[in-house]
Amino acid sequence: MTYDNTLKYLVEQFPDQFVRWLLGSEPDEIQILKTELSLEPIRADAVTFLKTASQILHLEVQTLPTSTPPLPLRMLDSWVRLHRQYGCDIEQVVIFLKPTTSELAFAEQFTARNTSHRYRVIRMWKQPPEPLLSAPGLLPLATLAQTDSPQQLLEQVAVQVNMIEEKARQQSITACVQLLAGLILDS
């Protein structure tokens, strides 16, 4: 839950940076939606609505590949609820923070008789760090990116964090970096 809250904070503080990274577009206006979806409440990790594109970016953050109900079913359930409530295009992305070889972290769709639903999966340990190093709100995720030297990557992140002029923002990003880096690095 700590990692969910960290990513929720980053998405809420830097929604434009997540949209650029995950959708590759420049939004004019972003509205953060509540994360409770109608009917029996379920909580999504982050839901971002792009007014200009009439699109919802739904982010789920996972440290472990197992969940109840299983992640593919949760993604379908969220898609149906979002589509019912907002009636627009929905881009769903699952971000796995912690390296794993579990097949569950490689599933990109829900399939049952007469039903199939696809979503994107990002495994942070497979992502290049460069795009993440170029935006303050993505710096905490950069610590989890693909590298031969996690310590050296953390040092690069620290340099970028130190360049943030606003002290309160710098401190917030530093706390998020420390928390997420702790997933893969010793103290």
Short mmCIF file of N, CA and C in Angstrom, two decimals:
data_model
loop_
_atom_site.label_atom_id
_atom_site.label_comp_id
_atom_site.label_asym_id
_atom_site.label_seq_id
_atom_site.Cartn_x
_atom_site.Cartn_y
_atom_site.Cartn_z
N MET A 1 0.82 -1.19 0.00
CA MET A 1 0.00 0.00 0.00
C MET A 1 0.86 1.26 0.00
N THR A 2 2.03 1.22 0.67
CA THR A 2 2.92 2.37 0.71
C THR A 2 3.33 2.77 -0.70
N TYR A 3 3.63 1.79 -1.54
CA TYR A 3 4.07 2.08 -2.89
C TYR A 3 2.91 2.63 -3.72
N ASP A 4 1.71 2.10 -3.50
CA ASP A 4 0.53 2.64 -4.18
C ASP A 4 0.37 4.12 -3.85
N ASN A 5 0.46 4.45 -2.57
CA ASN A 5 0.29 5.85 -2.15
C ASN A 5 1.38 6.73 -2.72
N THR A 6 2.61 6.22 -2.80
CA THR A 6 3.71 6.99 -3.39
C THR A 6 3.42 7.29 -4.84
N LEU A 7 2.99 6.26 -5.59
CA LEU A 7 2.70 6.48 -7.01
C LEU A 7 1.47 7.35 -7.19
N LYS A 8 0.47 7.21 -6.34
CA LYS A 8 -0.70 8.09 -6.41
C LYS A 8 -0.27 9.54 -6.24
N TYR A 9 0.60 9.79 -5.27
CA TYR A 9 1.11 11.14 -5.03
C TYR A 9 1.82 11.67 -6.27
N LEU A 10 2.71 10.86 -6.84
CA LEU A 10 3.46 11.30 -8.02
C LEU A 10 2.53 11.58 -9.20
N VAL A 11 1.56 10.70 -9.42
CA VAL A 11 0.62 10.90 -10.53
C VAL A 11 -0.19 12.17 -10.32
N GLU A 12 -0.63 12.41 -9.09
CA GLU A 12 -1.42 13.61 -8.81
C GLU A 12 -0.59 14.88 -8.92
N GLN A 13 0.68 14.83 -8.55
CA GLN A 13 1.54 16.01 -8.60
C GLN A 13 2.10 16.28 -10.00
N PHE A 14 2.32 15.22 -10.77
CA PHE A 14 2.96 15.34 -12.08
C PHE A 14 2.17 14.60 -13.16
N PRO A 15 0.87 14.83 -13.29
CA PRO A 15 0.08 14.04 -14.25
C PRO A 15 0.56 14.23 -15.69
N ASP A 16 0.99 15.43 -16.05
CA ASP A 16 1.44 15.67 -17.41
C ASP A 16 2.67 14.84 -17.76
N GLN A 17 3.55 14.62 -16.79
CA GLN A 17 4.74 13.83 -17.05
C GLN A 17 4.39 12.35 -17.24
N PHE A 18 3.42 11.84 -16.52
CA PHE A 18 2.98 10.46 -16.71
C PHE A 18 2.28 10.31 -18.05
N VAL A 19 1.48 11.30 -18.43
CA VAL A 19 0.79 11.24 -19.72
C VAL A 19 1.81 11.24 -20.87
N ARG A 20 2.81 12.13 -20.79
CA ARG A 20 3.83 12.16 -21.84
C ARG A 20 4.57 10.83 -21.92
N TRP A 21 4.93 10.27 -20.77
CA TRP A 21 5.68 9.02 -20.73
C TRP A 21 4.85 7.84 -21.25
N LEU A 22 3.60 7.74 -20.79
CA LEU A 22 2.82 6.54 -21.10
C LEU A 22 1.98 6.65 -22.37
N LEU A 23 1.55 7.85 -22.71
CA LEU A 23 0.72 8.03 -23.91
C LEU A 23 1.46 8.72 -25.05
N GLY A 24 2.59 9.35 -24.75
CA GLY A 24 3.37 10.03 -25.78
C GLY A 24 2.67 11.22 -26.37
N SER A 25 1.81 11.89 -25.58
CA SER A 25 1.09 13.05 -26.09
C SER A 25 1.19 14.21 -25.11
N GLU A 26 0.92 15.40 -25.62
CA GLU A 26 0.93 16.63 -24.83
C GLU A 26 -0.50 17.01 -24.50
N PRO A 27 -0.93 16.80 -23.28
CA PRO A 27 -2.31 17.16 -22.92
C PRO A 27 -2.44 18.64 -22.63
N ASP A 28 -3.57 19.22 -23.04
CA ASP A 28 -3.85 20.62 -22.72
C ASP A 28 -4.37 20.74 -21.29
N GLU A 29 -5.19 19.81 -20.90
CA GLU A 29 -5.81 19.86 -19.58
C GLU A 29 -5.98 18.43 -19.06
N ILE A 30 -5.64 18.24 -17.80
CA ILE A 30 -5.77 16.93 -17.18
C ILE A 30 -6.62 17.08 -15.94
N GLN A 31 -7.54 16.18 -15.76
CA GLN A 31 -8.38 16.16 -14.56
C GLN A 31 -8.13 14.84 -13.85
N ILE A 32 -7.76 14.90 -12.58
CA ILE A 32 -7.58 13.69 -11.79
C ILE A 32 -8.96 13.26 -11.31
N LEU A 33 -9.33 12.03 -11.61
CA LEU A 33 -10.62 11.51 -11.20
C LEU A 33 -10.52 10.80 -9.87
N LYS A 34 -11.62 10.74 -9.16
CA LYS A 34 -11.64 9.95 -7.93
C LYS A 34 -11.36 8.50 -8.29
N THR A 35 -10.80 7.76 -7.35
CA THR A 35 -10.42 6.38 -7.66
C THR A 35 -11.46 5.36 -7.25
N GLU A 36 -12.58 5.80 -6.71
CA GLU A 36 -13.66 4.87 -6.39
C GLU A 36 -14.56 4.75 -7.61
N LEU A 37 -14.75 3.54 -8.07
CA LEU A 37 -15.59 3.31 -9.23
C LEU A 37 -16.95 2.84 -8.77
N SER A 38 -17.99 3.18 -9.52
CA SER A 38 -19.37 2.91 -9.11
C SER A 38 -19.66 1.44 -8.89
N LEU A 39 -20.86 1.16 -8.49
CA LEU A 39 -21.33 -0.16 -8.07
C LEU A 39 -20.65 -0.49 -6.75
N GLU A 40 -20.26 -1.72 -6.57
CA GLU A 40 -19.51 -2.09 -5.37
C GLU A 40 -18.14 -1.44 -5.49
N PRO A 41 -17.76 -0.57 -4.56
CA PRO A 41 -16.52 0.20 -4.74
C PRO A 41 -15.29 -0.68 -4.90
N ILE A 42 -14.49 -0.33 -5.91
CA ILE A 42 -13.14 -0.86 -6.04
C ILE A 42 -12.24 0.34 -6.18
N ARG A 43 -11.05 0.21 -5.78
CA ARG A 43 -10.11 1.33 -5.83
C ARG A 43 -9.05 1.04 -6.89
N ALA A 44 -8.92 1.95 -7.83
CA ALA A 44 -7.85 1.87 -8.81
C ALA A 44 -6.67 2.66 -8.23
N ASP A 45 -5.45 2.30 -8.62
CA ASP A 45 -4.30 3.00 -8.08
C ASP A 45 -4.24 4.45 -8.55
N ALA A 46 -4.50 4.69 -9.80
CA ALA A 46 -4.51 6.05 -10.31
C ALA A 46 -5.38 6.10 -11.55
N VAL A 47 -6.25 7.07 -11.61
CA VAL A 47 -7.08 7.26 -12.78
C VAL A 47 -6.91 8.70 -13.22
N THR A 48 -6.50 8.89 -14.45
CA THR A 48 -6.30 10.22 -14.98
C THR A 48 -7.19 10.38 -16.20
N PHE A 49 -7.96 11.46 -16.25
CA PHE A 49 -8.84 11.72 -17.38
C PHE A 49 -8.26 12.85 -18.21
N LEU A 50 -8.10 12.62 -19.50
CA LEU A 50 -7.58 13.64 -20.41
C LEU A 50 -8.74 14.24 -21.16
N LYS A 51 -9.15 15.43 -20.75
CA LYS A 51 -10.32 16.06 -21.39
C LYS A 51 -10.11 16.30 -22.87
N THR A 52 -8.95 16.78 -23.27
CA THR A 52 -8.75 17.15 -24.66
C THR A 52 -8.78 15.95 -25.59
N ALA A 53 -8.35 14.80 -25.07
CA ALA A 53 -8.33 13.60 -25.90
C ALA A 53 -9.54 12.71 -25.64
N SER A 54 -10.43 13.14 -24.75
CA SER A 54 -11.55 12.29 -24.35
C SER A 54 -11.07 10.89 -24.04
N GLN A 55 -10.08 10.83 -23.19
CA GLN A 55 -9.44 9.57 -22.88
C GLN A 55 -9.14 9.49 -21.39
N ILE A 56 -9.23 8.28 -20.85
CA ILE A 56 -8.85 8.02 -19.47
C ILE A 56 -7.58 7.18 -19.48
N LEU A 57 -6.61 7.60 -18.69
CA LEU A 57 -5.42 6.81 -18.46
C LEU A 57 -5.58 6.17 -17.09
N HIS A 58 -5.71 4.86 -17.05
CA HIS A 58 -5.90 4.11 -15.81
C HIS A 58 -4.60 3.39 -15.49
N LEU A 59 -3.99 3.76 -14.36
CA LEU A 59 -2.73 3.15 -13.94
C LEU A 59 -2.97 2.23 -12.75
N GLU A 60 -2.42 1.05 -12.82
CA GLU A 60 -2.38 0.14 -11.68
C GLU A 60 -0.92 -0.11 -11.37
N VAL A 61 -0.55 -0.01 -10.12
CA VAL A 61 0.82 -0.19 -9.68
C VAL A 61 0.89 -1.48 -8.87
N GLN A 62 1.84 -2.34 -9.22
CA GLN A 62 1.97 -3.63 -8.55
C GLN A 62 3.41 -3.85 -8.09
N THR A 63 3.57 -4.34 -6.87
CA THR A 63 4.88 -4.80 -6.44
C THR A 63 4.97 -6.32 -6.57
N LEU A 64 3.84 -6.98 -6.40
CA LEU A 64 3.78 -8.44 -6.51
C LEU A 64 2.85 -8.83 -7.65
N PRO A 65 3.14 -9.91 -8.35
CA PRO A 65 2.29 -10.31 -9.48
C PRO A 65 0.97 -10.96 -9.06
N THR A 66 0.86 -11.42 -7.83
CA THR A 66 -0.38 -12.07 -7.40
C THR A 66 -1.32 -11.07 -6.76
N SER A 67 -2.60 -11.28 -6.95
CA SER A 67 -3.61 -10.42 -6.32
C SER A 67 -4.94 -11.17 -6.31
N THR A 68 -5.84 -10.69 -5.47
CA THR A 68 -7.18 -11.26 -5.40
C THR A 68 -8.18 -10.14 -5.56
N PRO A 69 -9.04 -10.17 -6.56
CA PRO A 69 -9.05 -11.12 -7.67
C PRO A 69 -7.80 -10.96 -8.54
N PRO A 70 -7.55 -11.91 -9.43
CA PRO A 70 -6.37 -11.82 -10.29
C PRO A 70 -6.36 -10.52 -11.10
N LEU A 71 -5.16 -10.00 -11.32
CA LEU A 71 -5.00 -8.72 -12.00
C LEU A 71 -5.73 -8.62 -13.34
N PRO A 72 -5.66 -9.62 -14.23
CA PRO A 72 -6.39 -9.49 -15.50
C PRO A 72 -7.89 -9.26 -15.31
N LEU A 73 -8.50 -9.94 -14.35
CA LEU A 73 -9.92 -9.75 -14.08
C LEU A 73 -10.17 -8.35 -13.51
N ARG A 74 -9.29 -7.88 -12.62
CA ARG A 74 -9.43 -6.52 -12.07
C ARG A 74 -9.36 -5.48 -13.18
N MET A 75 -8.48 -5.68 -14.15
CA MET A 75 -8.35 -4.72 -15.25
C MET A 75 -9.62 -4.68 -16.09
N LEU A 76 -10.18 -5.85 -16.38
CA LEU A 76 -11.44 -5.89 -17.12
C LEU A 76 -12.54 -5.21 -16.32
N ASP A 77 -12.65 -5.53 -15.06
CA ASP A 77 -13.67 -4.95 -14.19
C ASP A 77 -13.55 -3.43 -14.16
N SER A 78 -12.33 -2.92 -14.00
CA SER A 78 -12.13 -1.47 -13.99
C SER A 78 -12.51 -0.84 -15.33
N TRP A 79 -12.13 -1.51 -16.43
CA TRP A 79 -12.44 -0.97 -17.76
C TRP A 79 -13.96 -0.84 -17.93
N VAL A 80 -14.69 -1.89 -17.57
CA VAL A 80 -16.14 -1.87 -17.72
C VAL A 80 -16.74 -0.74 -16.88
N ARG A 81 -16.31 -0.60 -15.65
CA ARG A 81 -16.85 0.45 -14.79
C ARG A 81 -16.50 1.84 -15.30
N LEU A 82 -15.26 2.03 -15.74
CA LEU A 82 -14.86 3.33 -16.29
C LEU A 82 -15.63 3.65 -17.56
N HIS A 83 -15.77 2.65 -18.42
CA HIS A 83 -16.49 2.88 -19.68
C HIS A 83 -17.96 3.20 -19.41
N ARG A 84 -18.56 2.51 -18.48
CA ARG A 84 -19.96 2.77 -18.11
C ARG A 84 -20.11 4.19 -17.57
N GLN A 85 -19.16 4.61 -16.73
CA GLN A 85 -19.28 5.90 -16.06
C GLN A 85 -18.92 7.08 -16.97
N TYR A 86 -17.89 6.92 -17.83
CA TYR A 86 -17.40 8.06 -18.61
C TYR A 86 -17.61 7.92 -20.12
N GLY A 87 -17.82 6.72 -20.62
CA GLY A 87 -18.12 6.52 -22.03
C GLY A 87 -17.08 7.04 -23.00
N CYS A 88 -15.81 6.90 -22.66
CA CYS A 88 -14.77 7.36 -23.59
C CYS A 88 -13.65 6.32 -23.67
N ASP A 89 -12.66 6.60 -24.51
CA ASP A 89 -11.53 5.70 -24.70
C ASP A 89 -10.76 5.56 -23.39
N ILE A 90 -10.30 4.34 -23.10
CA ILE A 90 -9.59 4.06 -21.86
C ILE A 90 -8.28 3.36 -22.19
N GLU A 91 -7.17 3.93 -21.75
CA GLU A 91 -5.86 3.30 -21.89
C GLU A 91 -5.47 2.80 -20.50
N GLN A 92 -5.29 1.48 -20.38
CA GLN A 92 -4.94 0.88 -19.10
C GLN A 92 -3.49 0.42 -19.12
N VAL A 93 -2.78 0.77 -18.05
CA VAL A 93 -1.37 0.42 -17.93
C VAL A 93 -1.12 -0.14 -16.53
N VAL A 94 -0.53 -1.31 -16.47
CA VAL A 94 -0.09 -1.89 -15.21
C VAL A 94 1.42 -1.68 -15.13
N ILE A 95 1.88 -1.11 -14.02
CA ILE A 95 3.31 -0.88 -13.82
C ILE A 95 3.79 -1.79 -12.69
N PHE A 96 4.62 -2.76 -13.06
CA PHE A 96 5.23 -3.63 -12.06
C PHE A 96 6.53 -2.98 -11.60
N LEU A 97 6.63 -2.74 -10.30
CA LEU A 97 7.77 -2.03 -9.75
C LEU A 97 8.96 -2.94 -9.44
N LYS A 98 8.68 -4.14 -8.98
CA LYS A 98 9.72 -5.03 -8.46
C LYS A 98 10.00 -6.16 -9.45
N PRO A 99 11.27 -6.44 -9.74
CA PRO A 99 11.60 -7.52 -10.68
C PRO A 99 11.02 -8.85 -10.25
N THR A 100 10.53 -9.59 -11.21
CA THR A 100 9.99 -10.92 -10.98
C THR A 100 10.07 -11.71 -12.27
N THR A 101 10.12 -13.01 -12.13
CA THR A 101 10.07 -13.88 -13.30
C THR A 101 8.72 -14.57 -13.40
N SER A 102 7.81 -14.24 -12.50
CA SER A 102 6.49 -14.85 -12.49
C SER A 102 5.76 -14.59 -13.80
N GLU A 103 5.14 -15.64 -14.33
CA GLU A 103 4.36 -15.49 -15.56
C GLU A 103 3.22 -14.49 -15.39
N LEU A 104 2.75 -14.32 -14.17
CA LEU A 104 1.65 -13.39 -13.90
C LEU A 104 2.01 -11.95 -14.24
N ALA A 105 3.29 -11.61 -14.15
CA ALA A 105 3.73 -10.25 -14.47
C ALA A 105 3.86 -10.03 -15.98
N PHE A 106 3.65 -11.08 -16.75
CA PHE A 106 3.76 -10.98 -18.19
C PHE A 106 2.40 -11.11 -18.88
N ALA A 107 1.36 -11.33 -18.10
CA ALA A 107 0.00 -11.40 -18.65
C ALA A 107 -0.45 -10.00 -19.05
N GLU A 108 -0.97 -9.89 -20.26
CA GLU A 108 -1.42 -8.59 -20.77
C GLU A 108 -2.87 -8.63 -21.22
N GLN A 109 -3.60 -9.67 -20.80
CA GLN A 109 -5.00 -9.72 -21.16
C GLN A 109 -5.76 -10.68 -20.27
N PHE A 110 -7.06 -10.42 -20.21
CA PHE A 110 -8.00 -11.31 -19.56
C PHE A 110 -8.71 -12.06 -20.67
N THR A 111 -8.82 -13.38 -20.53
CA THR A 111 -9.54 -14.17 -21.53
C THR A 111 -10.45 -15.16 -20.82
N ALA A 112 -11.68 -15.18 -21.25
CA ALA A 112 -12.66 -16.17 -20.80
C ALA A 112 -13.52 -16.47 -22.03
N ARG A 113 -14.38 -17.43 -21.91
CA ARG A 113 -15.23 -17.78 -23.04
C ARG A 113 -15.98 -16.54 -23.52
N ASN A 114 -15.87 -16.21 -24.79
CA ASN A 114 -16.54 -15.08 -25.45
C ASN A 114 -16.05 -13.71 -25.01
N THR A 115 -15.00 -13.63 -24.20
CA THR A 115 -14.51 -12.33 -23.73
C THR A 115 -12.99 -12.29 -23.74
N SER A 116 -12.48 -11.17 -24.24
CA SER A 116 -11.04 -10.93 -24.21
C SER A 116 -10.82 -9.45 -23.97
N HIS A 117 -9.91 -9.12 -23.10
CA HIS A 117 -9.62 -7.73 -22.78
C HIS A 117 -8.11 -7.55 -22.63
N ARG A 118 -7.56 -6.57 -23.36
CA ARG A 118 -6.11 -6.31 -23.35
C ARG A 118 -5.79 -5.02 -22.59
N TYR A 119 -4.59 -4.98 -22.03
CA TYR A 119 -4.05 -3.80 -21.35
C TYR A 119 -2.53 -3.85 -21.49
N ARG A 120 -1.88 -2.72 -21.25
CA ARG A 120 -0.42 -2.66 -21.34
C ARG A 120 0.22 -3.00 -20.01
N VAL A 121 1.38 -3.63 -20.07
CA VAL A 121 2.15 -3.92 -18.87
C VAL A 121 3.54 -3.32 -19.04
N ILE A 122 3.96 -2.58 -18.04
CA ILE A 122 5.32 -2.03 -18.01
C ILE A 122 6.04 -2.66 -16.84
N ARG A 123 7.15 -3.29 -17.14
CA ARG A 123 8.00 -3.86 -16.11
C ARG A 123 9.17 -2.90 -15.94
N MET A 124 9.21 -2.22 -14.80
CA MET A 124 10.17 -1.13 -14.62
C MET A 124 11.60 -1.58 -14.83
N TRP A 125 11.96 -2.78 -14.45
CA TRP A 125 13.33 -3.27 -14.58
C TRP A 125 13.73 -3.47 -16.04
N LYS A 126 12.76 -3.38 -16.95
CA LYS A 126 13.05 -3.51 -18.39
C LYS A 126 13.03 -2.15 -19.11
N GLN A 127 12.70 -1.08 -18.40
CA GLN A 127 12.55 0.24 -19.01
C GLN A 127 13.89 0.98 -19.05
N PRO A 128 14.18 1.69 -20.14
CA PRO A 128 15.40 2.51 -20.17
C PRO A 128 15.23 3.68 -19.19
N PRO A 129 16.27 4.06 -18.48
CA PRO A 129 16.14 5.13 -17.48
C PRO A 129 16.07 6.54 -18.07
N GLU A 130 16.57 6.75 -19.27
CA GLU A 130 16.69 8.10 -19.82
C GLU A 130 15.38 8.89 -19.83
N PRO A 131 14.26 8.36 -20.33
CA PRO A 131 13.02 9.16 -20.31
C PRO A 131 12.57 9.51 -18.89
N LEU A 132 12.88 8.65 -17.94
CA LEU A 132 12.47 8.87 -16.56
C LEU A 132 13.37 9.91 -15.88
N LEU A 133 14.61 10.00 -16.32
CA LEU A 133 15.55 10.96 -15.74
C LEU A 133 15.29 12.39 -16.19
N SER A 134 14.46 12.56 -17.21
CA SER A 134 14.24 13.89 -17.77
C SER A 134 13.04 14.62 -17.18
N ALA A 135 12.32 14.00 -16.24
CA ALA A 135 11.13 14.64 -15.66
C ALA A 135 11.13 14.42 -14.14
N PRO A 136 11.04 15.48 -13.37
CA PRO A 136 11.11 15.35 -11.91
C PRO A 136 10.12 14.33 -11.32
N GLY A 137 8.91 14.31 -11.82
CA GLY A 137 7.90 13.40 -11.28
C GLY A 137 8.15 11.94 -11.59
N LEU A 138 9.04 11.66 -12.53
CA LEU A 138 9.35 10.28 -12.89
C LEU A 138 10.68 9.82 -12.30
N LEU A 139 11.42 10.72 -11.66
CA LEU A 139 12.72 10.36 -11.08
C LEU A 139 12.63 9.18 -10.11
N PRO A 140 11.62 9.12 -9.23
CA PRO A 140 11.55 7.96 -8.34
C PRO A 140 11.46 6.63 -9.10
N LEU A 141 10.75 6.63 -10.22
CA LEU A 141 10.64 5.41 -11.03
C LEU A 141 11.96 5.07 -11.72
N ALA A 142 12.77 6.08 -12.00
CA ALA A 142 14.05 5.85 -12.68
C ALA A 142 14.94 4.93 -11.85
N THR A 143 14.81 4.97 -10.53
CA THR A 143 15.64 4.11 -9.68
C THR A 143 15.36 2.63 -9.92
N LEU A 144 14.22 2.32 -10.50
CA LEU A 144 13.81 0.93 -10.75
C LEU A 144 14.07 0.50 -12.19
N ALA A 145 14.60 1.41 -13.02
CA ALA A 145 14.77 1.14 -14.45
C ALA A 145 15.94 0.19 -14.70
N GLN A 146 16.02 -0.23 -15.96
CA GLN A 146 17.04 -1.19 -16.39
C GLN A 146 18.43 -0.57 -16.26
N THR A 147 19.33 -1.31 -15.60
CA THR A 147 20.70 -0.84 -15.44
C THR A 147 21.60 -1.99 -15.03
N ASP A 148 22.88 -1.86 -15.33
CA ASP A 148 23.86 -2.82 -14.85
C ASP A 148 24.38 -2.40 -13.47
N SER A 149 24.16 -1.13 -13.13
CA SER A 149 24.65 -0.60 -11.86
C SER A 149 23.56 0.23 -11.17
N PRO A 150 22.72 -0.42 -10.36
CA PRO A 150 21.66 0.31 -9.66
C PRO A 150 22.18 1.47 -8.82
N GLN A 151 23.35 1.28 -8.20
CA GLN A 151 23.93 2.34 -7.37
C GLN A 151 24.28 3.57 -8.22
N GLN A 152 24.87 3.33 -9.38
CA GLN A 152 25.23 4.44 -10.28
C GLN A 152 23.97 5.14 -10.80
N LEU A 153 22.94 4.38 -11.10
CA LEU A 153 21.68 4.98 -11.54
C LEU A 153 21.08 5.83 -10.43
N LEU A 154 21.13 5.34 -9.20
CA LEU A 154 20.64 6.11 -8.06
C LEU A 154 21.41 7.43 -7.93
N GLU A 155 22.71 7.38 -8.17
CA GLU A 155 23.52 8.61 -8.12
C GLU A 155 23.08 9.59 -9.21
N GLN A 156 22.76 9.09 -10.40
CA GLN A 156 22.25 9.95 -11.47
C GLN A 156 20.93 10.60 -11.05
N VAL A 157 20.07 9.80 -10.44
CA VAL A 157 18.79 10.32 -9.95
C VAL A 157 19.04 11.41 -8.91
N ALA A 158 19.96 11.16 -8.00
CA ALA A 158 20.27 12.13 -6.94
C ALA A 158 20.74 13.46 -7.53
N VAL A 159 21.55 13.40 -8.58
CA VAL A 159 22.01 14.63 -9.26
C VAL A 159 20.81 15.40 -9.80
N GLN A 160 19.88 14.68 -10.46
CA GLN A 160 18.70 15.33 -11.02
C GLN A 160 17.81 15.93 -9.92
N VAL A 161 17.65 15.19 -8.83
CA VAL A 161 16.83 15.68 -7.72
C VAL A 161 17.44 16.95 -7.14
N ASN A 162 18.76 16.97 -7.01
CA ASN A 162 19.43 18.16 -6.46
C ASN A 162 19.29 19.39 -7.36
N MET A 163 18.93 19.19 -8.61
CA MET A 163 18.73 20.31 -9.54
C MET A 163 17.34 20.92 -9.42
N ILE A 164 16.44 20.30 -8.68
CA ILE A 164 15.09 20.84 -8.48
C ILE A 164 15.21 22.05 -7.55
N GLU A 165 14.81 23.20 -8.03
CA GLU A 165 15.01 24.44 -7.29
C GLU A 165 14.06 24.60 -6.11
N GLU A 166 12.82 24.24 -6.28
CA GLU A 166 11.83 24.41 -5.21
C GLU A 166 12.11 23.36 -4.12
N LYS A 167 12.49 23.82 -2.93
CA LYS A 167 12.91 22.92 -1.84
C LYS A 167 11.83 21.93 -1.42
N ALA A 168 10.59 22.40 -1.29
CA ALA A 168 9.51 21.50 -0.86
C ALA A 168 9.33 20.38 -1.88
N ARG A 169 9.36 20.72 -3.16
CA ARG A 169 9.21 19.71 -4.21
C ARG A 169 10.41 18.76 -4.19
N GLN A 170 11.60 19.31 -4.00
CA GLN A 170 12.82 18.51 -3.94
C GLN A 170 12.73 17.50 -2.79
N GLN A 171 12.25 17.93 -1.65
CA GLN A 171 12.12 17.04 -0.50
C GLN A 171 11.09 15.94 -0.74
N SER A 172 9.98 16.30 -1.37
CA SER A 172 8.95 15.30 -1.68
C SER A 172 9.48 14.25 -2.66
N ILE A 173 10.16 14.70 -3.69
CA ILE A 173 10.72 13.77 -4.68
C ILE A 173 11.79 12.89 -4.02
N THR A 174 12.60 13.49 -3.15
CA THR A 174 13.63 12.73 -2.45
C THR A 174 13.00 11.60 -1.63
N ALA A 175 11.93 11.90 -0.91
CA ALA A 175 11.25 10.88 -0.11
C ALA A 175 10.72 9.76 -1.00
N CYS A 176 10.15 10.12 -2.14
CA CYS A 176 9.62 9.10 -3.07
C CYS A 176 10.76 8.26 -3.66
N VAL A 177 11.88 8.90 -3.98
CA VAL A 177 13.05 8.18 -4.50
C VAL A 177 13.53 7.17 -3.47
N GLN A 178 13.65 7.61 -2.22
CA GLN A 178 14.14 6.71 -1.17
C GLN A 178 13.22 5.51 -1.01
N LEU A 179 11.93 5.77 -1.02
CA LEU A 179 10.97 4.68 -0.83
C LEU A 179 11.03 3.68 -1.97
N LEU A 180 10.96 4.16 -3.21
CA LEU A 180 10.96 3.23 -4.35
C LEU A 180 12.31 2.56 -4.55
N ALA A 181 13.41 3.28 -4.35
CA ALA A 181 14.73 2.67 -4.48
C ALA A 181 14.91 1.54 -3.48
N GLY A 182 14.25 1.66 -2.33
CA GLY A 182 14.32 0.62 -1.31
C GLY A 182 13.75 -0.72 -1.76
N LEU A 183 12.98 -0.72 -2.84
CA LEU A 183 12.46 -1.98 -3.37
C LEU A 183 13.58 -2.87 -3.93
N ILE A 184 14.65 -2.23 -4.43
CA ILE A 184 15.69 -3.02 -5.09
C ILE A 184 17.08 -2.82 -4.49
N LEU A 185 17.26 -1.76 -3.71
CA LEU A 185 18.59 -1.48 -3.15
C LEU A 185 18.58 -1.64 -1.64
N ASP A 186 19.71 -2.08 -1.10
CA ASP A 186 19.86 -2.08 0.34
C ASP A 186 20.05 -0.64 0.80
N SER A 187 19.93 -0.40 2.10
CA SER A 187 20.02 0.97 2.61
C SER A 187 21.30 1.65 2.18
#
